Every structure is written in structure tokens, then in C-alpha cells.
Short mmCIF file of C-alpha atoms in Angstrom, two decimals:
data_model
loop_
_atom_site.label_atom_id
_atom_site.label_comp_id
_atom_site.label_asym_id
_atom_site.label_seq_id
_atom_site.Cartn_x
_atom_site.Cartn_y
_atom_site.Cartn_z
CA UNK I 432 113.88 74.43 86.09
CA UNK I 433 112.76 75.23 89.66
CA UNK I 434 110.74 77.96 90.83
CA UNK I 435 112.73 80.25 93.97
CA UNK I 436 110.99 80.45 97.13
CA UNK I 437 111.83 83.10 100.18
CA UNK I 438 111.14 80.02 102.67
CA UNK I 439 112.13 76.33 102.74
CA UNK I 440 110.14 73.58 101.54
CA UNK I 441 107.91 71.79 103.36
CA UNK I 442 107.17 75.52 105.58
CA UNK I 443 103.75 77.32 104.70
CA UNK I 444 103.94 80.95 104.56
CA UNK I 445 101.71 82.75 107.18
CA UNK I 446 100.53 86.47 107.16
CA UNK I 447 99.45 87.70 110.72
CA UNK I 448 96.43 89.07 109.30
CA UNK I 449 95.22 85.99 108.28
CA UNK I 450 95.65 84.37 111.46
CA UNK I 451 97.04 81.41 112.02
CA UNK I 452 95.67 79.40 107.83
CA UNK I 453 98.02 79.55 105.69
CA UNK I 454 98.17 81.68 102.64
CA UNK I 455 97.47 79.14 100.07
CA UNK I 456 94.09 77.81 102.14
CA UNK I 457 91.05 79.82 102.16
CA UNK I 458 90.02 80.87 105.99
CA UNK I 459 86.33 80.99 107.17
CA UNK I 460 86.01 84.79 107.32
CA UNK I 461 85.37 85.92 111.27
CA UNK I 462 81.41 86.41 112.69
CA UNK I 463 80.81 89.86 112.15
CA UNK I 464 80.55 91.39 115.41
CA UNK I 465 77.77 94.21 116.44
CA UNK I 466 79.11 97.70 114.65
CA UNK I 467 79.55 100.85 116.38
CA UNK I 468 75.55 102.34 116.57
CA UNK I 469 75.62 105.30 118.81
CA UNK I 470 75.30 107.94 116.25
CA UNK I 471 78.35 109.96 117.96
CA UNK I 472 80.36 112.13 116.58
CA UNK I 473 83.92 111.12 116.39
CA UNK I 474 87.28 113.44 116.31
CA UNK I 475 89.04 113.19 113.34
CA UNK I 476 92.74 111.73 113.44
CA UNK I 477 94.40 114.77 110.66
CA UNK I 478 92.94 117.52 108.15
CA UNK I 479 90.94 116.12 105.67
CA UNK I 480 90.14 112.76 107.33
CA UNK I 481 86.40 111.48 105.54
CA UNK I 482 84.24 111.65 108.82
CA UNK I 483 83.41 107.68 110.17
CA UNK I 484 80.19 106.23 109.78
CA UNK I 485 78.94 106.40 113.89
CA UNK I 486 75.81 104.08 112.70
CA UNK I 487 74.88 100.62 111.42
CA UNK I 488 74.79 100.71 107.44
CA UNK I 489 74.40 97.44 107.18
CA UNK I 490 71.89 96.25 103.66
CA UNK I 491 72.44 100.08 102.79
CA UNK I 492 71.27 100.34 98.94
CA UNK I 493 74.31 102.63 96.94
CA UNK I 494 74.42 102.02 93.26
CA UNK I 495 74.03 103.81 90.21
CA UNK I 496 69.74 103.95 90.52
CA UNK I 497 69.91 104.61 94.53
CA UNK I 498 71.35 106.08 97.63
CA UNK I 499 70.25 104.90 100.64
CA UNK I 500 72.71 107.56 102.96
CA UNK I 501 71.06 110.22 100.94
CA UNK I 502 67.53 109.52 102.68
CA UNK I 503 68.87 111.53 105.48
CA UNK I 504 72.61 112.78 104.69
CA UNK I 505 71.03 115.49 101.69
CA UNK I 506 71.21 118.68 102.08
CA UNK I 507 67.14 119.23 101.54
CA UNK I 508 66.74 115.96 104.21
CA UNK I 509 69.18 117.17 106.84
CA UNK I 510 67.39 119.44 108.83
CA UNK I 511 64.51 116.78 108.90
CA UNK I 512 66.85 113.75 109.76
CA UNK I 513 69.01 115.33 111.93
CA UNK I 514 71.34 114.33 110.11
CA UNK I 515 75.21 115.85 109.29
CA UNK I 516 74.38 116.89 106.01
CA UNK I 517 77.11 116.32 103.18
CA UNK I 518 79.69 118.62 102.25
CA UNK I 519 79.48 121.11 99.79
CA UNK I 520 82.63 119.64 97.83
CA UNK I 521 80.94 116.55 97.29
CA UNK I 522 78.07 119.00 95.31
CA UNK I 523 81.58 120.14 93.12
CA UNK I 524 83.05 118.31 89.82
CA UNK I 525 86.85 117.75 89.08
CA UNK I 526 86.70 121.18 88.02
CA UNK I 527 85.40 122.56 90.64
CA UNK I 528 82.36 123.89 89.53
CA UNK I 529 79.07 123.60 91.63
CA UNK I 530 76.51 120.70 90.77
CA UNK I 531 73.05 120.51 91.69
CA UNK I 532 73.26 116.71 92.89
CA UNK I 533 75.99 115.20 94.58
CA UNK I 534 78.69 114.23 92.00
CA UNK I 535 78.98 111.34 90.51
CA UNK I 536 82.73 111.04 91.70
CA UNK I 537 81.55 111.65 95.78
CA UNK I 538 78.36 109.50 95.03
CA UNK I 539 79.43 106.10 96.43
CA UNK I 540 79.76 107.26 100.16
CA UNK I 541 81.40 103.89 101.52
CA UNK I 542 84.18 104.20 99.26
CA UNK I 543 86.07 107.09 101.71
CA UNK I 544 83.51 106.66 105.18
CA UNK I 545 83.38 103.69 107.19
CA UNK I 546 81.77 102.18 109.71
CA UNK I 547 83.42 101.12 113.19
CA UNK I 548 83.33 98.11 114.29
CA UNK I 549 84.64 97.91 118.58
CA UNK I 550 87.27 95.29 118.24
CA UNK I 551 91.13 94.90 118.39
CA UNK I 552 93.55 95.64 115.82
CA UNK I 553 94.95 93.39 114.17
CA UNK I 554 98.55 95.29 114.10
CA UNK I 555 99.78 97.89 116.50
CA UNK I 556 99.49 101.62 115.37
CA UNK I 557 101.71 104.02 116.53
CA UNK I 558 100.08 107.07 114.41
CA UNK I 559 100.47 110.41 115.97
CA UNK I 560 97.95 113.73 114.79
CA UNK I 561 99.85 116.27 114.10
CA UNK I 562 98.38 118.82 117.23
CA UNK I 563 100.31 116.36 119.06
CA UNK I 564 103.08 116.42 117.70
CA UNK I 565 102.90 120.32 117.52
CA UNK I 566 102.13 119.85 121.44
CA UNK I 567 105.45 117.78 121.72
CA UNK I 568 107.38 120.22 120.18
CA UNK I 569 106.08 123.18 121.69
CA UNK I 570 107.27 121.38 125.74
CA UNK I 571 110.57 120.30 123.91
CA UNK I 572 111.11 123.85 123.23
CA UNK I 573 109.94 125.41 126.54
CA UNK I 574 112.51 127.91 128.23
CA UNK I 575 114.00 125.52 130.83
CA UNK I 576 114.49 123.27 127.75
CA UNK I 577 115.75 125.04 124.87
CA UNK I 578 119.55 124.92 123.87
CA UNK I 579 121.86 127.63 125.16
CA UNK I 580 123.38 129.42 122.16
CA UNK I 581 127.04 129.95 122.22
#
């Protein structure tokens, strides 16, 4: 009894993000490059987006006994830091009733913000926020544009 395969024998199966090794063979992961530092404040893409991290958070202690983005993200620290302090949801339970810590389910910060990192990516995106699209619409619709009725 064989085993069915989607390619012919002998061929190794490559996924582009990968690069070039196949998918069987373990790759030498990339040189991490010099992350985005500048502490600017980015646009976000669509409603609800988790702000980026616009800072090196590299060696950043976040487990159960420590936080290390609270040393300045807090809402007690942020005025002293400078710092965006966090959102008042992330002070609310699953029930939405108001902590006085962050919640344990908004605690681990890297699991919905990242850091940036300036380098190509590694497929094409053809996302589109939706003012633009709203934009779009709006010119499509202009008087010179619209449909006549009958």
C-alpha cells in the first residue's frame, strides 16, 4: 500500500515562505535585522487594529511574575514615561466588569502588538482600509458618474 502524493516523485515540495529549502529540511532562520525604534506613532489599517509596537522590545520580561511593558505602558507610569498608556478594556474581564490590574486575559501584550521590523514582504498584499474604499465609492458615485435612471 502506497501513500498519495500531490507532486511526483523524486520533486521536493517548496513553500515561498520558506525560500528556496525544501519543506522536509530545516532552514537556518534569517539574521534578525535592526527593528523599527523611532517611537512613532503609526495609523492603524481598520477599527479595532491592536496599536504596533514603534520600539525595540527585544529581552522584554512578560510572564506570569512580570511585565516589563508595564514599567512605562500603566496607567499610574504613563504620565511619567511618556508613554501611551493602556486601554481601559484591557483593565475589564470577559464580563465586562472593571479590574484594578490589567486582566489576566490582556496581560501578555505581544500576543495582539507587534513590533516592526523595515523589510520586504514576503507575499504581496493587496489589503484596502475601509475609508478607502468608502473614498472609492463616494468618486464612483459622483454626479458626472452616477447611472441615469430610466
Amino acid at each position: 500500500m502506497g501513500v498519495a502524493s500531490a507532486q511526483p516523485l523524486g520533486q521536493k515540495f517548496h513553500d515561498n515562505a520558506r525560500g528556496p529549502t525544501p519543506i522536509m529540511e530545516a532552514t537556518k532562520p534569517p539574521v534578525l535585522g535592526n527593528a523599527v525604534n523611532d517611537d512613532v506613532r503609526r495609523t492603524r489599517n481598520y477599527a479595532m487594529q491592536p496599536p504596533i509596537i514603534p520600539h525595540r522590545v527585544d529581552g522584554y520580561q512578560i510572564d506570569k511574575n512580570f511585565n516589563k511593558c508595564l514599567d512605562c505602558h500603566s496607567r499610574t507610569k504613563a504620565e511619567m514615561s511618556q508613554a501611551v498608556p493602556v486601554s481601559i478594556t484591557h483593565y475589564q474581564d470577559r464580563d465586562g466588569n472593571m479590574l484594578g490590574q490589567v486582566s489576566t486575559r490582556r496581560y501578555f501584550c505581544m500576543q495582539c502588538h507587534v513590533p516592526q521590523d523595515p523589510v520586504r514582504p514576503l507575499v504581496s498584499n493587496t489589503f484596502v482600509d475601509v475609508d478607502t474604499l468608502l473614498l472609492q465609492s463616494l468618486r464612483n458615485q459622483a454626479p458626472g458618474k452616477a447611472q441615469k435612471k430610466n
